Coordinates of C-alpha atoms in Angstrom, one line a residue:
Chain A
X7 CA -36.7 -55.8 -7.8
X8 CA -37.9 -52.2 -8.5
X9 CA -41.0 -52.8 -6.4
X10 CA -38.9 -54.0 -3.5
X11 CA -36.7 -51.0 -3.6
X12 CA -39.8 -48.7 -3.8
X13 CA -41.4 -50.4 -0.8
X14 CA -38.2 -50.2 1.3
X15 CA -37.9 -46.5 0.4
X16 CA -41.5 -46.0 1.5
X17 CA -40.9 -47.7 4.8
X18 CA -37.8 -45.7 5.4
X19 CA -39.7 -42.5 4.7
X20 CA -42.4 -43.5 7.1
X21 CA -39.9 -44.3 9.8
X22 CA -38.3 -40.9 9.4
X23 CA -41.6 -39.1 9.7
X24 CA -42.7 -41.2 12.7
X25 CA -39.4 -40.8 14.5
X26 CA -39.5 -37.1 13.8
X27 CA -42.9 -36.9 15.4
X28 CA -41.7 -38.9 18.4
X29 CA -38.6 -36.9 19.1
X30 CA -40.4 -33.6 18.8
X31 CA -43.0 -34.7 21.3
X32 CA -40.1 -35.8 23.6
X33 CA -38.5 -32.5 23.3
X34 CA -41.5 -30.6 24.4
X35 CA -42.1 -32.8 27.4
X36 CA -38.5 -32.6 28.5
X37 CA -38.4 -28.9 28.0
X38 CA -41.3 -28.4 30.4
X39 CA -39.7 -30.6 33.0
X40 CA -36.2 -29.1 33.0
X41 CA -37.0 -25.5 32.3
X42 CA -37.1 -24.8 36.1
X43 CA -33.6 -26.1 36.7
X44 CA -30.6 -24.2 35.3
X45 CA -30.2 -26.2 32.1
X46 CA -26.6 -26.8 31.0
X47 CA -26.3 -27.5 27.3
X48 CA -23.6 -28.3 24.8
X49 CA -21.0 -31.1 25.0
X50 CA -18.1 -31.7 27.3
X51 CA -15.2 -34.1 26.4
X52 CA -12.6 -35.4 28.8
X53 CA -10.0 -38.1 29.0
X54 CA -6.9 -39.0 30.9
X55 CA -6.2 -40.6 34.3
X56 CA -7.5 -44.2 34.6
X57 CA -7.6 -43.8 38.4
X58 CA -10.0 -40.9 38.1
X59 CA -12.0 -42.6 35.3
X60 CA -14.7 -44.4 37.4
X61 CA -15.5 -41.3 39.4
X62 CA -15.6 -39.1 36.3
X63 CA -18.0 -41.5 34.7
X64 CA -20.3 -41.6 37.7
X65 CA -20.2 -37.8 38.0
X66 CA -21.0 -37.5 34.3
X67 CA -24.0 -39.8 34.5
X68 CA -25.4 -37.9 37.5
X69 CA -24.7 -34.5 35.9
X70 CA -26.4 -35.6 32.6
X71 CA -29.4 -36.9 34.6
X72 CA -29.9 -33.3 35.9
X73 CA -29.0 -31.7 32.6
X74 CA -30.3 -33.9 29.8
X75 CA -29.2 -31.4 27.1
X76 CA -25.6 -31.7 28.0
X77 CA -23.6 -34.5 26.4
X78 CA -20.5 -35.6 28.3
X79 CA -18.0 -38.1 26.9
X80 CA -15.5 -39.6 29.3
X81 CA -12.4 -41.6 28.3
X82 CA -9.3 -43.0 30.0
X83 CA -5.9 -43.3 28.4
X84 CA -3.6 -42.3 31.2
X85 CA -2.7 -39.0 32.8
X86 CA -0.2 -38.2 30.0
X87 CA -2.9 -38.6 27.4
X88 CA -5.2 -36.3 29.4
X89 CA -2.5 -33.6 29.7
X90 CA -1.5 -34.0 26.0
X91 CA -5.1 -33.7 24.8
X92 CA -6.2 -30.8 26.9
X93 CA -3.1 -28.9 25.8
X94 CA -3.8 -29.7 22.2
X95 CA -7.5 -28.6 22.7
X96 CA -8.9 -32.0 21.6
X97 CA -10.7 -32.3 24.9
X98 CA -12.2 -29.8 27.4
X99 CA -10.9 -31.5 30.5
X100 CA -7.7 -33.4 30.9
X101 CA -7.7 -35.7 34.0
X102 CA -4.5 -36.3 35.8
X103 CA -3.2 -38.0 39.0
X104 CA -0.3 -35.7 39.2
X105 CA 0.4 -31.9 39.0
X106 CA 0.8 -30.9 35.3
X107 CA 4.3 -29.5 36.0
X108 CA 5.4 -33.1 37.0
X109 CA 4.9 -34.1 33.3
X110 CA 4.8 -31.0 31.2
X111 CA 7.4 -28.3 30.7
X112 CA 6.9 -25.2 32.9
X113 CA 5.8 -23.2 29.8
X114 CA 3.1 -25.8 28.8
X115 CA 2.0 -26.3 32.4
X116 CA 1.4 -22.6 32.8
X117 CA -1.3 -22.7 30.1
X118 CA -3.4 -25.1 32.1
X119 CA -5.8 -24.3 34.9
X120 CA -5.8 -26.8 37.8
X121 CA -9.2 -27.9 39.3
X122 CA -8.6 -30.3 42.2
X123 CA -11.7 -32.5 42.4
X124 CA -10.9 -35.2 44.9
X125 CA -8.3 -36.8 47.2
X126 CA -6.8 -40.2 46.3
X127 CA -5.1 -42.3 48.9
X128 CA -2.6 -45.0 48.0
X129 CA -2.1 -48.1 50.1
X130 CA 0.5 -50.8 50.2
X131 CA -1.1 -54.2 49.5
X132 CA 0.3 -57.7 50.1
X133 CA -0.6 -61.2 49.3
X134 CA -3.1 -62.8 51.7
X135 CA -0.4 -65.1 53.2
X136 CA 1.6 -62.1 54.3
X137 CA -1.4 -60.0 55.3
X138 CA -2.4 -62.7 57.8
X139 CA 0.8 -61.9 59.8
X140 CA 1.9 -58.4 58.8
X141 CA -0.6 -55.7 59.6
X142 CA 1.7 -52.7 59.6
X143 CA 5.2 -51.8 58.5
X144 CA 7.4 -49.0 59.7
X145 CA 8.5 -46.5 57.1
X146 CA 12.0 -47.8 57.2
X147 CA 10.9 -51.4 56.8
X148 CA 8.8 -50.4 53.8
X149 CA 11.8 -48.6 52.4
X150 CA 14.0 -51.6 53.0
X151 CA 11.5 -53.8 51.1
X152 CA 11.2 -51.6 48.1
X153 CA 14.9 -50.8 47.8
X154 CA 15.7 -54.5 47.9
X155 CA 17.7 -54.6 51.2
X156 CA 15.0 -56.7 52.9
X157 CA 14.5 -59.8 50.9
X158 CA 12.4 -62.1 53.0
X159 CA 9.2 -61.5 55.0
X160 CA 10.6 -63.2 58.0
X161 CA 12.9 -60.2 58.5
X162 CA 9.8 -58.0 59.2
X163 CA 7.7 -60.5 61.2
X164 CA 6.0 -62.2 58.3
X165 CA 6.1 -65.8 57.0
X166 CA 9.3 -67.2 55.5
X167 CA 8.6 -66.2 51.9
X168 CA 10.8 -64.3 49.5
X169 CA 9.6 -60.8 48.8
X170 CA 8.4 -60.0 45.3
X171 CA 7.9 -56.3 44.5
X172 CA 5.1 -55.5 42.0
X173 CA 5.5 -52.0 40.7
X174 CA 3.7 -49.8 38.2
X175 CA 5.7 -48.5 35.3
X176 CA 7.9 -45.5 36.3
X177 CA 5.6 -43.1 34.4
X178 CA 2.6 -44.1 36.5
X179 CA 1.0 -41.4 38.8
X180 CA 0.3 -44.0 41.5
X181 CA 3.9 -45.0 41.5
X182 CA 5.1 -41.4 41.8
X183 CA 2.7 -40.7 44.7
X184 CA 3.9 -43.9 46.5
X185 CA 7.6 -43.1 45.8
X186 CA 7.3 -39.6 47.0
X187 CA 5.2 -40.1 50.2
X188 CA 5.8 -43.7 51.3
X189 CA 9.4 -44.1 50.2
X190 CA 10.6 -40.6 50.9
X191 CA 11.5 -40.0 47.3
X192 CA 13.8 -43.1 47.0
X193 CA 13.5 -45.2 43.9
X194 CA 12.3 -48.7 44.0
X195 CA 14.9 -51.4 43.2
X196 CA 14.9 -53.0 39.8
X197 CA 15.9 -56.6 39.5
X198 CA 14.7 -60.1 39.0
X199 CA 12.4 -59.9 42.2
X200 CA 10.8 -56.7 41.0
X201 CA 8.1 -57.0 38.4
X202 CA 5.7 -54.4 36.8
X203 CA 2.1 -54.5 35.7
X204 CA 0.4 -52.2 33.2
X205 CA -2.5 -51.2 35.4
X206 CA -3.8 -51.3 38.9
X207 CA -6.3 -54.1 38.3
X208 CA -3.6 -56.4 36.9
X209 CA -1.5 -55.4 39.9
X210 CA -4.2 -56.6 42.3
X211 CA -4.5 -59.9 40.4
X212 CA -0.7 -60.4 40.4
X213 CA -0.2 -59.6 44.1
X214 CA -3.2 -61.9 44.9
X215 CA -1.7 -64.8 43.0
X216 CA 2.0 -64.4 43.9
X217 CA 3.2 -65.6 47.3
X218 CA 5.1 -63.0 49.2
X219 CA 4.1 -60.2 46.8
X220 CA 3.8 -56.5 47.8
X221 CA 2.5 -53.7 45.6
X222 CA 0.4 -50.5 46.0
X223 CA -2.9 -49.4 44.6
X224 CA -5.2 -46.4 44.9
X225 CA -7.9 -46.9 47.6
X226 CA -10.5 -46.6 44.8
X227 CA -9.4 -50.1 43.7
X228 CA -10.1 -51.5 47.2
X229 CA -13.8 -50.7 47.6
X230 CA -14.8 -54.3 46.9
X231 CA -13.6 -56.9 49.4
X232 CA -10.7 -59.0 47.9
X233 CA -9.7 -62.0 50.1
X234 CA -6.5 -62.6 48.1
X235 CA -4.9 -59.3 49.1
X236 CA -4.7 -57.3 52.3
X237 CA -3.6 -53.7 53.0
X238 CA -0.7 -52.9 55.3
X239 CA -0.6 -49.8 57.5
X240 CA 2.4 -47.5 57.6
X241 CA 3.9 -46.8 61.1
X242 CA 0.7 -48.2 62.6
X243 CA -1.6 -46.0 60.7
X244 CA -4.1 -47.6 58.3
X245 CA -4.7 -46.3 54.9
X246 CA -8.2 -44.7 55.3
X247 CA -9.7 -41.4 54.4
X248 CA -10.4 -40.7 58.1
X249 CA -6.6 -40.9 58.7
X250 CA -5.9 -38.8 55.6
X251 CA -8.4 -36.1 56.6
X252 CA -6.8 -35.9 60.0
X253 CA -3.2 -35.7 58.6
X254 CA -2.1 -39.1 60.1
X255 CA -1.7 -41.0 56.8
X256 CA 0.6 -39.3 54.3
X257 CA 0.4 -41.3 51.1
X258 CA -2.2 -39.4 49.1
X259 CA -2.5 -36.8 46.4
X260 CA -5.1 -34.8 44.6
X261 CA -7.0 -35.9 41.5
X262 CA -6.9 -33.0 39.0
X263 CA -9.1 -31.9 36.2
X264 CA -7.2 -29.5 34.0
X265 CA -8.7 -27.1 31.5
X266 CA -6.8 -25.1 28.9
X267 CA -7.3 -21.6 30.2
X268 CA -10.5 -20.7 32.1
X269 CA -13.3 -23.2 31.5
X270 CA -16.3 -22.3 29.3
X271 CA -19.7 -22.1 31.1
X272 CA -20.8 -25.7 30.8
X273 CA -17.4 -27.1 31.7
X274 CA -17.4 -24.8 34.8
X275 CA -20.8 -26.0 35.7
X276 CA -19.6 -29.6 35.6
X277 CA -16.5 -28.8 37.6
X278 CA -18.6 -27.0 40.3
X279 CA -20.8 -30.1 40.4
X280 CA -17.7 -32.3 40.9
X281 CA -16.8 -30.4 44.1
X282 CA -20.3 -29.7 45.3
X283 CA -21.5 -31.1 48.7
X284 CA -24.0 -33.1 46.7
X285 CA -21.2 -35.2 45.1
X286 CA -19.3 -35.9 48.4
X287 CA -21.3 -39.0 49.2
X288 CA -20.5 -40.4 45.7
X289 CA -16.9 -39.5 46.0
X290 CA -16.4 -41.4 49.3
X291 CA -18.4 -44.4 48.3
X292 CA -16.3 -44.7 45.1
X293 CA -13.1 -44.8 47.2
X294 CA -11.9 -41.2 46.8
X295 CA -11.7 -38.5 49.5
X296 CA -13.5 -35.2 49.7
X297 CA -11.1 -32.2 49.6
X298 CA -13.3 -30.1 51.9
X299 CA -12.9 -32.7 54.7
X300 CA -9.1 -32.4 54.9
X301 CA -8.1 -30.7 58.1
X302 CA -5.9 -27.6 57.9
X303 CA -2.7 -29.5 58.7
X304 CA -3.4 -32.1 56.0
X305 CA -4.3 -29.4 53.4
X306 CA -1.2 -27.5 54.3
X307 CA 1.0 -30.6 53.8
X308 CA 0.7 -30.4 49.9
Chain B
X22 CA -15.4 -42.4 -32.1
X23 CA -16.5 -40.6 -28.9
X24 CA -18.6 -43.6 -27.9
X25 CA -15.6 -45.9 -28.1
X26 CA -13.5 -43.5 -26.1
X27 CA -16.1 -43.5 -23.3
X28 CA -16.1 -47.3 -23.5
X29 CA -12.4 -47.5 -23.2
X30 CA -12.5 -45.1 -20.2
X31 CA -15.0 -47.5 -18.6
X32 CA -13.4 -50.8 -19.5
X33 CA -9.7 -49.8 -19.1
X34 CA -8.8 -46.5 -17.5
X35 CA -11.3 -46.4 -14.7
X36 CA -10.2 -49.7 -13.2
X37 CA -6.5 -48.9 -13.8
X38 CA -6.8 -45.6 -12.1
X39 CA -8.6 -47.0 -9.0
X40 CA -6.1 -49.8 -8.6
X41 CA -3.2 -47.4 -9.1
X42 CA -4.5 -44.9 -6.5
X43 CA -5.0 -47.6 -3.9
X44 CA -1.6 -49.1 -4.7
X45 CA 0.2 -45.7 -4.4
X46 CA -1.6 -44.7 -1.2
X47 CA -0.4 -47.9 0.5
X48 CA 3.2 -47.1 -0.5
X49 CA 2.8 -43.5 0.7
X50 CA 1.2 -44.7 3.9
X51 CA 4.1 -47.1 4.6
X52 CA 6.7 -44.4 3.8
X53 CA 4.8 -41.9 6.0
X54 CA 4.8 -44.2 9.0
X55 CA 8.5 -44.9 8.5
X56 CA 9.3 -41.2 8.2
X57 CA 7.1 -40.3 11.2
X58 CA 8.6 -43.0 13.4
X59 CA 12.1 -41.9 12.3
X60 CA 11.4 -38.3 13.0
X61 CA 9.8 -39.0 16.5
X62 CA 12.4 -41.6 17.3
X63 CA 15.4 -39.4 16.5
X64 CA 14.4 -36.8 19.1
X65 CA 16.0 -38.9 21.8
X66 CA 19.3 -38.4 20.1
X67 CA 18.9 -34.9 18.5
X68 CA 16.8 -33.2 21.2
X69 CA 17.7 -35.0 24.4
X70 CA 21.3 -35.6 23.3
X71 CA 21.6 -39.2 24.2
X72 CA 24.2 -41.2 22.3
X73 CA 23.1 -44.2 20.2
X74 CA 25.5 -46.4 22.2
X75 CA 23.9 -45.5 25.6
X76 CA 20.5 -46.2 24.1
X77 CA 21.4 -49.6 22.7
X78 CA 24.0 -50.9 25.2
X79 CA 23.2 -49.4 28.6
X80 CA 20.6 -51.0 30.9
X81 CA 20.0 -47.9 32.9
X82 CA 16.4 -47.1 32.0
X83 CA 15.2 -44.0 33.9
X84 CA 13.7 -41.4 31.4
X85 CA 12.2 -38.3 32.8
X86 CA 9.3 -35.9 32.1
X87 CA 8.6 -32.2 32.7
X88 CA 11.7 -31.1 30.7
X89 CA 14.1 -33.0 32.8
X90 CA 16.6 -35.6 31.6
X91 CA 17.5 -39.0 32.9
X92 CA 18.8 -42.1 31.1
X93 CA 17.3 -44.1 28.3
X94 CA 19.4 -47.3 28.3
X95 CA 17.2 -50.0 26.6
X96 CA 19.6 -53.0 26.5
X97 CA 17.3 -55.0 28.8
X98 CA 14.3 -54.6 26.5
X99 CA 16.3 -55.3 23.3
X100 CA 17.9 -58.4 24.8
X101 CA 14.6 -59.5 26.3
X102 CA 12.7 -59.2 23.0
X103 CA 15.3 -61.3 21.2
X104 CA 15.5 -63.9 24.0
X105 CA 11.8 -64.4 24.1
X106 CA 11.4 -64.6 20.3
X107 CA 14.3 -67.0 20.0
X108 CA 12.9 -69.3 22.6
X109 CA 9.5 -69.2 21.0
X110 CA 11.1 -70.1 17.7
X111 CA 13.0 -73.0 19.3
X112 CA 9.8 -74.4 20.7
X113 CA 7.5 -73.8 17.8
X114 CA 9.7 -74.9 14.8
X115 CA 9.8 -78.7 15.5
X116 CA 6.1 -78.8 16.0
X117 CA 5.5 -76.7 12.9
X118 CA 7.8 -78.8 10.7
X119 CA 6.2 -82.0 11.9
X120 CA 2.7 -80.8 11.3
X121 CA 3.7 -79.4 7.9
X122 CA 5.2 -82.8 6.8
X123 CA 2.1 -84.5 8.1
X124 CA -0.2 -82.3 6.0
X125 CA 1.9 -82.4 2.9
X126 CA 3.2 -86.0 2.7
X127 CA 2.1 -88.3 5.4
X128 CA -1.7 -87.8 5.4
X129 CA -2.6 -85.2 2.8
X130 CA -6.3 -85.9 2.9
X131 CA -6.7 -85.7 6.7
X132 CA -4.1 -83.0 6.9
X133 CA -5.8 -80.8 4.3
X134 CA -9.3 -81.4 5.4
X135 CA -8.9 -81.3 9.2
X136 CA -5.4 -80.4 10.4
X137 CA -5.0 -77.3 8.3
X138 CA -8.3 -75.7 9.3
X139 CA -7.5 -76.5 12.9
X140 CA -4.1 -74.8 12.6
X141 CA -5.8 -71.8 11.0
X142 CA -8.1 -71.5 14.0
X143 CA -5.0 -70.6 16.1
X144 CA -4.5 -67.5 13.9
X145 CA -8.0 -66.3 14.6
X146 CA -7.7 -66.3 18.4
X147 CA -7.0 -62.8 19.7
X148 CA -3.7 -62.2 21.5
X149 CA -5.4 -61.0 24.6
X150 CA -6.9 -64.5 25.0
X151 CA -3.5 -66.1 24.7
X152 CA -2.2 -63.6 27.3
X153 CA -5.1 -64.2 29.6
X154 CA -4.7 -68.0 29.4
X155 CA -1.0 -67.6 30.0
X156 CA -1.6 -65.4 33.0
X157 CA -4.2 -67.6 34.7
X158 CA -3.0 -71.1 33.6
X159 CA 0.6 -71.1 32.4
X160 CA 2.2 -68.6 34.9
X161 CA 0.9 -70.4 38.1
X162 CA 1.8 -73.8 36.4
X163 CA 5.4 -72.7 35.7
X164 CA 5.7 -71.4 39.3
X165 CA 4.4 -74.8 40.7
X166 CA 6.6 -77.0 38.5
X167 CA 9.8 -75.2 39.1
X168 CA 9.1 -74.2 42.7
X169 CA 9.4 -70.5 42.0
X170 CA 7.8 -67.6 43.9
X171 CA 6.2 -66.5 40.6
X172 CA 5.9 -67.9 37.1
X173 CA 6.4 -64.7 35.2
X174 CA 9.4 -65.6 33.1
X175 CA 11.1 -65.8 29.7
X176 CA 9.9 -69.4 29.5
X177 CA 6.2 -68.4 30.0
X178 CA 6.5 -65.7 27.4
X179 CA 8.3 -68.1 25.0
X180 CA 5.6 -70.8 25.4
X181 CA 2.8 -68.3 24.8
X182 CA 4.5 -66.9 21.8
X183 CA 5.3 -70.4 20.4
X184 CA 1.6 -71.1 20.3
X185 CA 1.0 -67.8 18.5
X186 CA 3.7 -68.2 15.8
X187 CA 3.2 -71.9 15.3
X188 CA 0.3 -71.5 12.7
X189 CA 2.4 -69.0 10.7
X190 CA 5.4 -71.3 10.3
X191 CA 3.2 -74.3 9.8
X192 CA 1.1 -73.0 6.9
X193 CA 4.1 -71.4 5.1
X194 CA 6.2 -74.6 5.5
X195 CA 3.3 -76.8 4.4
X196 CA 2.8 -74.7 1.2
X197 CA 6.5 -75.0 0.5
X198 CA 6.5 -78.8 1.0
X199 CA 3.4 -79.2 -1.1
X200 CA 5.1 -77.4 -4.0
X201 CA 7.6 -80.2 -4.4
X202 CA 7.2 -81.4 -8.0
X203 CA 5.5 -84.8 -8.2
X204 CA 8.2 -86.0 -10.7
X205 CA 10.9 -85.5 -8.1
X206 CA 9.0 -87.4 -5.5
X207 CA 8.2 -90.2 -7.9
X208 CA 11.8 -90.3 -9.1
X209 CA 12.9 -90.7 -5.4
X210 CA 10.5 -93.6 -4.9
X211 CA 11.6 -95.2 -8.1
X212 CA 15.1 -95.3 -6.8
X213 CA 13.9 -97.3 -3.9
X214 CA 13.5 -94.6 -1.2
X215 CA 11.2 -95.2 1.7
X216 CA 8.6 -92.4 2.3
X217 CA 10.8 -91.0 5.1
X218 CA 13.8 -90.9 2.9
X219 CA 11.9 -89.1 0.2
X220 CA 10.6 -86.5 2.7
X221 CA 14.1 -86.0 4.2
X222 CA 16.1 -86.0 1.0
X223 CA 13.6 -84.5 -1.5
X224 CA 10.7 -82.6 0.0
X225 CA 12.6 -81.0 2.9
X226 CA 15.4 -80.1 0.6
X227 CA 13.1 -78.7 -2.1
X228 CA 11.1 -76.7 0.5
X229 CA 14.0 -75.5 2.5
X230 CA 13.8 -71.8 1.4
X231 CA 10.0 -71.8 1.9
X232 CA 10.4 -73.2 5.4
X233 CA 13.1 -70.6 6.2
X234 CA 10.7 -67.9 5.1
X235 CA 8.1 -69.3 7.4
X236 CA 10.5 -69.3 10.3
X237 CA 11.6 -65.7 9.7
X238 CA 7.9 -64.6 9.4
X239 CA 7.3 -66.3 12.8
X240 CA 10.3 -64.5 14.3
X241 CA 9.0 -61.2 13.1
X242 CA 5.6 -61.8 14.6
X243 CA 7.2 -62.9 17.9
X244 CA 9.2 -59.7 18.1
X245 CA 6.2 -57.5 17.5
X246 CA 3.7 -59.2 19.7
X247 CA 2.8 -56.9 22.6
X248 CA -0.2 -57.8 24.7
X249 CA 0.2 -61.5 25.4
X250 CA 4.0 -61.2 26.1
X251 CA 3.5 -58.2 28.4
X252 CA 1.0 -60.2 30.5
X253 CA 3.4 -63.1 31.2
X254 CA 7.0 -61.9 30.9
X255 CA 6.9 -60.1 34.3
X256 CA 8.1 -56.7 33.0
X257 CA 11.1 -56.7 35.2
X258 CA 13.7 -54.1 34.2
X259 CA 16.6 -56.6 34.6
X260 CA 18.4 -59.0 32.3
X261 CA 17.1 -62.5 32.7
X262 CA 19.7 -64.8 34.3
X263 CA 18.0 -67.9 32.9
X264 CA 14.8 -68.8 31.1
X265 CA 13.0 -69.0 34.5
X266 CA 13.7 -65.4 35.3
X267 CA 11.5 -62.4 34.4
X268 CA 12.6 -59.7 32.0
X269 CA 11.0 -57.0 29.8
X270 CA 10.4 -56.5 26.1
X271 CA 10.3 -53.5 23.8
X272 CA 6.6 -53.8 23.1
X273 CA 5.7 -54.3 26.7
X274 CA 7.6 -51.1 27.8
X275 CA 5.9 -49.1 25.0
X276 CA 2.4 -50.2 25.8
X277 CA 2.7 -49.9 29.6
X278 CA 4.0 -46.3 29.5
X279 CA 2.7 -44.5 26.4
X280 CA -0.5 -43.3 28.1
X281 CA 1.3 -41.9 31.0
X282 CA 3.8 -39.7 29.2
X283 CA 3.4 -36.4 27.5
X284 CA 4.4 -35.4 24.0
X285 CA 7.9 -34.1 23.7
X286 CA 9.1 -35.3 27.0
X287 CA 12.3 -37.4 27.2
X288 CA 10.2 -40.4 28.3
X289 CA 7.9 -40.1 25.4
X290 CA 10.8 -39.6 22.9
X291 CA 12.5 -42.7 24.3
X292 CA 9.3 -44.8 23.7
X293 CA 9.2 -43.5 20.1
X294 CA 12.9 -44.5 19.6
X295 CA 12.0 -48.0 20.9
X296 CA 9.1 -48.1 18.4
X297 CA 11.4 -47.1 15.6
X298 CA 13.9 -49.7 16.6
X299 CA 11.2 -52.4 16.5
X300 CA 10.3 -51.3 13.0
X301 CA 14.0 -51.5 12.0
X302 CA 14.2 -55.0 13.5
X303 CA 11.2 -56.2 11.4
X304 CA 12.6 -54.4 8.3
X305 CA 15.7 -56.6 8.8
X306 CA 13.6 -59.7 8.9
X307 CA 11.7 -58.6 5.7
X308 CA 15.0 -58.1 3.9
X309 CA 16.1 -61.6 5.1
X310 CA 12.9 -63.0 3.6
X311 CA 13.5 -61.2 0.3
X312 CA 17.1 -62.5 0.1
X313 CA 15.9 -66.1 0.8
X314 CA 13.1 -65.7 -1.8
X315 CA 15.6 -64.5 -4.4
X316 CA 17.8 -67.5 -3.8
X317 CA 14.8 -69.7 -4.4
X318 CA 14.1 -67.9 -7.7
X319 CA 17.6 -68.3 -8.9
X320 CA 17.7 -72.1 -8.3

C-alpha cells in the first residue's frame, strides 16, 4: 500500500516537472510570435442578451486567436442579466438588445456607457402553409393580426386557417422591438389563440409545427434555411439588411455592449475590434448588420 | 485521564459536532431561503404598492421595467398551475394505485423485482426529456386527435405531469400497502375474504393515510415542475376555457422572464412574489402531509 502511494506520488511529481517544462517552452515560442502585434492581456467577462450571444462568441474566439494572452468568457442569460451584472460589477461587459433606460431606472442607466456593436433586424415569420400564399402584409394587416381583430388567414389573402400568434414573453427585447416598430407601439392581444415561447429557437420550432402560426425572430436566427417557416415582408419590403441600411425596412434595433463607466484598456480593445472593418464580414454572415453601413436617414431614425 | 478525554472527544463529541453542524446549517439554509423569498416577494406590495387582492385575483398581467409601473394580476398563472396539477393527479392516481396494489399484494415477487425498478427509472429521467417528448410527440398528437390548430393545452401539460408524478405516488403508496400487518391480512382471509376483498377492506384501508401522503407529494411536485410544463402548456396569458385550451403556470412565467428583467424593477419583483407564492403553496402541502402523518400515528 505504502509503495503504491509512493510510486503514485513520484509519477505525479514527474508529471508536474514535465508539464512545467512544456508550458515554459510554449510561453517562449508564443512570446516571440505575438510580440510584434499589440498584445492584449488579462481577462474579459461578459454575459446577457441571448440574441447577441452567437456573435459575441465568434468575436471572442477571433479576438483570442490574435491575442492569446487575453482570456474572454462569454455567457448568455438574457438582457436583464447582462444589465444587472454589469451594474453590479460582476462582468466587464453587459450585452443587451435594448437601451439600458428601457429596463433600468434613469439613475442606474446613467452609470453605464453604451457601445453599439451591431444592428439586429426582426422579421415576422409564418408557418410554411401560410408562407406559400402570403409574401407580404401591410402594416395595418399585421396590426390587425397581432391585436386579434384578424382571426383567419383568408382575410389577408392566405389559406383558410385560424391564426395563432406566437409571442415572446413581454420582457423580451425582440418583442419590444417588434411591438415598437412593426406594431406602432400597440400591444399584442392575449388570449387562447396567443401563445408564448421562452426563446427564439423554440419559437421557430413552434411556428414551424403549428398551422396558421405567426411569430417574429431576429434575422440572426434565419441564417440557415428552414423549410418549415417563411418570412413575410412588411408593406412590400422584405426584412433584409440591404433594406435596413437604406432605411426602407424599419423593424430593427441596435445590439448594445454596456460597460460600467469607461472601459479598461483590454475591454476597450475588444470593443474596438467588435466594430472594426475586419469584423464586418463576420457580423453580416452571422445574421447581424454593420452599423457603419446604415445610410444617414436610417441612422437618424433611432 | 487525559487519554480517555481525548478518546471520548474522538468517539463521541467529534461525530456529534459534525452531525449537529450539518443539521443546523440545513435549517438555517431553509429559513434563509424563506426569508429571502419573503423579502424579495414583498417588494411588489411594499415598494410597488400593489394590493394583495390585485395580485391574486386580477388577470391583468402587464408589469413594467425602468422604474415604471403597470399591473401584476397573476390569477391566470395561479389558476393554471392548480388546473394542470389537478388534472395530472386525476390521471396519475388510478395508475399509481393499481401498480401499488400489484406490487404489494397481487404479484409481490414480480412487482418487487421488476415493476418497482421500472417505476423508479421514471424518476431518473430528466424533466427536459419529458418536455421534449411532450413537445415533439404529444402536442402534435393532441392537435391531430382533437382537430385543433395546435396541441399546446392543459391536457398536454396534465399528461406530461401525470407521467412525472406517477412514480412518486406509486412508491409511497406501495410502501404503505406493504406495511399492512400480515396478521390483519390473514385474519381477513380466515374470515373467508377473497384476495380482492382483502385488498379493498384491509390493505387499502390500512394504507389510506400513506396513499394520501403519496398523492399530496405528487401534487406538490406537479405544482413546482417548471421546464416540462412550460414546453407544452402554450404559455398563453389567458384562462383555459376547457382542458384543450392553452394557459400559463407560475413556474413557466418565472423561467421565461427572469433573465430579461433587472433587479428592483416591478417586473422582477412580481416574479419574486410568484416564487414566494409557489413556496407558500408547497408549504401548505407539507403541512397537509404532516397532519395526515399525525393522524396515522394516533391510530
